[in-house]
CSV table of N, CA and C in Angstrom, one decimal:
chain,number,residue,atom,x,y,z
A,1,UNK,N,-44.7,35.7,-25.2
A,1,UNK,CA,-45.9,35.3,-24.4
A,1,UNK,C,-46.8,36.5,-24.3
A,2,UNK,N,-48.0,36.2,-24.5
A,2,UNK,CA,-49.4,37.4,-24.3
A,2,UNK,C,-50.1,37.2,-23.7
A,3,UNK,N,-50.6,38.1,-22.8
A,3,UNK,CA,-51.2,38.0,-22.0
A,3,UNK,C,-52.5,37.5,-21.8
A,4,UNK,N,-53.1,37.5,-23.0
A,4,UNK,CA,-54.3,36.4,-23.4
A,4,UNK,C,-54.4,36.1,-24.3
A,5,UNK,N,-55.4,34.9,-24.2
A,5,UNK,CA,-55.1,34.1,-25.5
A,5,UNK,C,-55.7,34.8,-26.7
A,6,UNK,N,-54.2,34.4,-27.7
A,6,UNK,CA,-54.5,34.9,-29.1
A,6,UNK,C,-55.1,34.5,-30.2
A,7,UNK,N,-55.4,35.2,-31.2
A,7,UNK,CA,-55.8,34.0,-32.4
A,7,UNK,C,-54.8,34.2,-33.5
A,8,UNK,N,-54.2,33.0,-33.5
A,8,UNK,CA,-53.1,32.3,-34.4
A,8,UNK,C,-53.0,33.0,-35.6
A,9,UNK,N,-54.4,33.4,-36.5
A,9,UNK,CA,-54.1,33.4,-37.8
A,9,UNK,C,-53.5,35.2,-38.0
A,10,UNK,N,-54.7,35.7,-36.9
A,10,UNK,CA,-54.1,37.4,-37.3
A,10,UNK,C,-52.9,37.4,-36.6
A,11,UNK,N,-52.6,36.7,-35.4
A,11,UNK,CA,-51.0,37.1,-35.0
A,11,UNK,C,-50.0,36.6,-35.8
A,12,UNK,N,-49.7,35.7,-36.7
A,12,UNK,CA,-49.1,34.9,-37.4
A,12,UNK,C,-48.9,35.8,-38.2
A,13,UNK,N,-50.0,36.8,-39.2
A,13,UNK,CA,-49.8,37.6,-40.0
A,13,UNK,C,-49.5,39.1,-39.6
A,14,UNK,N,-49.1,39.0,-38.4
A,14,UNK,CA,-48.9,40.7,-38.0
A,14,UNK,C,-47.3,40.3,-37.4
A,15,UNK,N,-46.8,39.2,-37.0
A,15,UNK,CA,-45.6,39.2,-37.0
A,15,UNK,C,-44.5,39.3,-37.9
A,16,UNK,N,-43.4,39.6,-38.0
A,16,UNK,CA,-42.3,39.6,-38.5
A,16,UNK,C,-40.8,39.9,-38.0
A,17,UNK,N,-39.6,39.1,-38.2
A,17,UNK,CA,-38.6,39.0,-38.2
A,17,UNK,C,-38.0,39.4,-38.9
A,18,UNK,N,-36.7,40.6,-38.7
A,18,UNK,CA,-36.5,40.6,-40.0
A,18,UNK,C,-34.6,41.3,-39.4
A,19,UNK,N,-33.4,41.1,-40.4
A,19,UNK,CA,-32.4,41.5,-39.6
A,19,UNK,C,-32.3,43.0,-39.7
A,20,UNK,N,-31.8,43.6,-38.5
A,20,UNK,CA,-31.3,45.1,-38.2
A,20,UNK,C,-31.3,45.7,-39.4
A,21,UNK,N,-29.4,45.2,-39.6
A,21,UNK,CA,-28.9,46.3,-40.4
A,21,UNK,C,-28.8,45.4,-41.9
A,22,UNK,N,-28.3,46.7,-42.6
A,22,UNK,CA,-28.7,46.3,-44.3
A,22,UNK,C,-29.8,46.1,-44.9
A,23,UNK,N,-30.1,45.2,-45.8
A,23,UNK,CA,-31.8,45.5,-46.0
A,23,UNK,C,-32.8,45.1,-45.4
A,24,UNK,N,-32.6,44.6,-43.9
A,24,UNK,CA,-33.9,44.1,-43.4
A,24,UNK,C,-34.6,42.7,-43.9
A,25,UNK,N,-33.3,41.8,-44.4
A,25,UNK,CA,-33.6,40.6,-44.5
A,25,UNK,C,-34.7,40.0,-43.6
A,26,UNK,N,-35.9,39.7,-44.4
A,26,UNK,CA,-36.9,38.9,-43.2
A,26,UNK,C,-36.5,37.3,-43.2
A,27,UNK,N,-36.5,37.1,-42.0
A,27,UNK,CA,-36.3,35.6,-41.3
A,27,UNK,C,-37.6,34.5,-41.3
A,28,UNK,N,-37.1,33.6,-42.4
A,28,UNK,CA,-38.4,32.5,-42.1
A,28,UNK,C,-38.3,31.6,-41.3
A,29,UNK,N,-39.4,31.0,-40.5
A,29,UNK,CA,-39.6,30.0,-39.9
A,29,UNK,C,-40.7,29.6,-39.3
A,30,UNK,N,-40.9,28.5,-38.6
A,30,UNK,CA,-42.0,27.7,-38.6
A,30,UNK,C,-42.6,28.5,-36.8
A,31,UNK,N,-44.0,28.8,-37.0
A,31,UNK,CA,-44.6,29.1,-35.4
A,31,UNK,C,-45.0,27.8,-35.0
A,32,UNK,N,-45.2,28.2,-33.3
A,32,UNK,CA,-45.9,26.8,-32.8
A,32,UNK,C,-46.2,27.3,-31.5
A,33,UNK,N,-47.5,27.4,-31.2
A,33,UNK,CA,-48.6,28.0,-30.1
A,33,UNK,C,-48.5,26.8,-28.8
A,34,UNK,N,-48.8,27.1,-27.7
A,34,UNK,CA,-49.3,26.5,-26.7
A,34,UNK,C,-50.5,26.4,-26.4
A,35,UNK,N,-50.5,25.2,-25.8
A,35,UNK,CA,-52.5,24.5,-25.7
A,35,UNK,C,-52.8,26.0,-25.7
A,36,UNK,N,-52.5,26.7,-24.7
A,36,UNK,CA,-54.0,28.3,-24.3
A,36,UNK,C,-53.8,29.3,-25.3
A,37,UNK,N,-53.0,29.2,-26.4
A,37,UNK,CA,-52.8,30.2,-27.8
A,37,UNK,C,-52.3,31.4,-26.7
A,38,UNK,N,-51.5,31.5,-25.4
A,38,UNK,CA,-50.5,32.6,-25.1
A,38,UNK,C,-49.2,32.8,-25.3
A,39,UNK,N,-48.7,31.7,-25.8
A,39,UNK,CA,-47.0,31.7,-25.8
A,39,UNK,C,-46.9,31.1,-27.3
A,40,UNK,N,-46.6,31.5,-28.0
A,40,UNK,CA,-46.0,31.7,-29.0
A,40,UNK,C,-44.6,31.2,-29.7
A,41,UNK,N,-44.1,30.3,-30.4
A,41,UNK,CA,-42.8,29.9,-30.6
A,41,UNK,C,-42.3,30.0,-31.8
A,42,UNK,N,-41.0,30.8,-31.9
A,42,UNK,CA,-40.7,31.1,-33.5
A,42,UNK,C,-39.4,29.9,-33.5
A,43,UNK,N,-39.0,29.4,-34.7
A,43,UNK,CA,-38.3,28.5,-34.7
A,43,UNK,C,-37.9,29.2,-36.3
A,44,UNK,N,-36.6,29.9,-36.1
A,44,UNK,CA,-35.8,29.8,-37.9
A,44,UNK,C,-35.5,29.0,-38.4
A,45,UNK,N,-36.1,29.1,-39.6
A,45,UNK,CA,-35.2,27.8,-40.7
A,45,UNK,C,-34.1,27.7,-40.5
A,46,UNK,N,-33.4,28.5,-40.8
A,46,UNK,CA,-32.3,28.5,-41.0
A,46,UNK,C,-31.3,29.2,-39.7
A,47,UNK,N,-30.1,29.1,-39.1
A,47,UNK,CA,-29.2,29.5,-38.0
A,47,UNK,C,-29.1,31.5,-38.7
A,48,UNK,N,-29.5,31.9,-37.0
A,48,UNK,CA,-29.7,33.1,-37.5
A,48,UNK,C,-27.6,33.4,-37.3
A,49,UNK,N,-27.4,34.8,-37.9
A,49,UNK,CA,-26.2,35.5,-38.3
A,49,UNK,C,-25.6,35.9,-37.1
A,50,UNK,N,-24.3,34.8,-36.5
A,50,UNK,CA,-23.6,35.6,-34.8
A,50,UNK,C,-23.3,36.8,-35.3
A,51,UNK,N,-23.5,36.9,-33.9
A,51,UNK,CA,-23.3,39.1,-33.8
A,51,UNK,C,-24.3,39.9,-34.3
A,52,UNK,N,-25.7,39.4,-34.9
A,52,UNK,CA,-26.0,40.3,-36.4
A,52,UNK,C,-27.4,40.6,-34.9
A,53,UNK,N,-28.2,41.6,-35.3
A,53,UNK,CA,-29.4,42.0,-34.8
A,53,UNK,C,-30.5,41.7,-35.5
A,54,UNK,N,-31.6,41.2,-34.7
A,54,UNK,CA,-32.8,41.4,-35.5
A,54,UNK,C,-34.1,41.8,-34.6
A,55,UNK,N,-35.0,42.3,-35.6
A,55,UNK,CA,-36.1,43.2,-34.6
A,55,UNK,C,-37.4,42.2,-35.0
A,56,UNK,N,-38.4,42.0,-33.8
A,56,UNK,CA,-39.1,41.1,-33.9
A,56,UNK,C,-40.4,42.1,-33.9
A,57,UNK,N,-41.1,42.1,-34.5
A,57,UNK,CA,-42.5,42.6,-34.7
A,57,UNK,C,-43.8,42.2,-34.8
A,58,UNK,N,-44.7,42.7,-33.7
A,58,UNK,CA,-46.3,42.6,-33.8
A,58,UNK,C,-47.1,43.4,-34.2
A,59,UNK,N,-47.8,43.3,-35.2
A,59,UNK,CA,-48.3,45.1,-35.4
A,59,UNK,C,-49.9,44.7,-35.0
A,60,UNK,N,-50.2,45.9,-34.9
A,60,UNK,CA,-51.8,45.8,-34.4
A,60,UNK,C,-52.9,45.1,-34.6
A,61,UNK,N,-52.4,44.5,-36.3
A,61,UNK,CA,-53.7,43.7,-36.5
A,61,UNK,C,-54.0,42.5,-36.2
A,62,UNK,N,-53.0,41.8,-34.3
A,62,UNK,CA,-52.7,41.0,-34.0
A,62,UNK,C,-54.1,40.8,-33.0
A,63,UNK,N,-54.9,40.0,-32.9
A,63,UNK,CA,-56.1,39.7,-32.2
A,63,UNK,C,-56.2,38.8,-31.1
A,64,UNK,N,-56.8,39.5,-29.8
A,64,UNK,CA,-57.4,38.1,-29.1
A,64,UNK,C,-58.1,37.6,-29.6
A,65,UNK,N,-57.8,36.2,-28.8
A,65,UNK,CA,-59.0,35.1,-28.9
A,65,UNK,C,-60.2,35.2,-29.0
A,66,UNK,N,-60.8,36.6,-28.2
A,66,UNK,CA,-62.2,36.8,-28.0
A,66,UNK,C,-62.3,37.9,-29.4
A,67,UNK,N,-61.3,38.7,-30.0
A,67,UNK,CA,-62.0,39.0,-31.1
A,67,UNK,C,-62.1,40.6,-30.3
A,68,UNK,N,-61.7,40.8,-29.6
A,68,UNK,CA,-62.1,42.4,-28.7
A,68,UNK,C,-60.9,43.0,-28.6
A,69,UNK,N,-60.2,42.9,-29.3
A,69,UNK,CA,-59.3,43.8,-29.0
A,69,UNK,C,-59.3,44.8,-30.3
């Protein structure tokens, strides 16, 4: 969830999943936004790994909605 609304395409491309340990397998799956583009929903393809870690990432080039950030 963010605290204001986002724009889908740069946050989609600044995110990543990927697991902890070993090589940092990245995790695919499908997004899906709510009406106000604040909450965010990652859905894995596939069943992630019991026990295993993974680090979820936003990097900067992620945008509000207004384009001002």
């Amino acid at each position: 969830t963010f605290s204001q609304p986002m724009d889908p395409e740069s946050t989609e491309a600044a995110l990543s999943i990927a697991k902890t340990e070993g090589d940092g397998t990245p995790v695919e799956g499908e997004i899906v936004w709510d009406i106000l583009q604040k909450t965010l929903t990652f859905t894995p393809t596939t069943a992630l790994e019991f026990g295993a870690s993974y680090t979820l990432r936003v990097e900067t080039e992620a945008q509000p909605a207004s384009r001002q950030g």
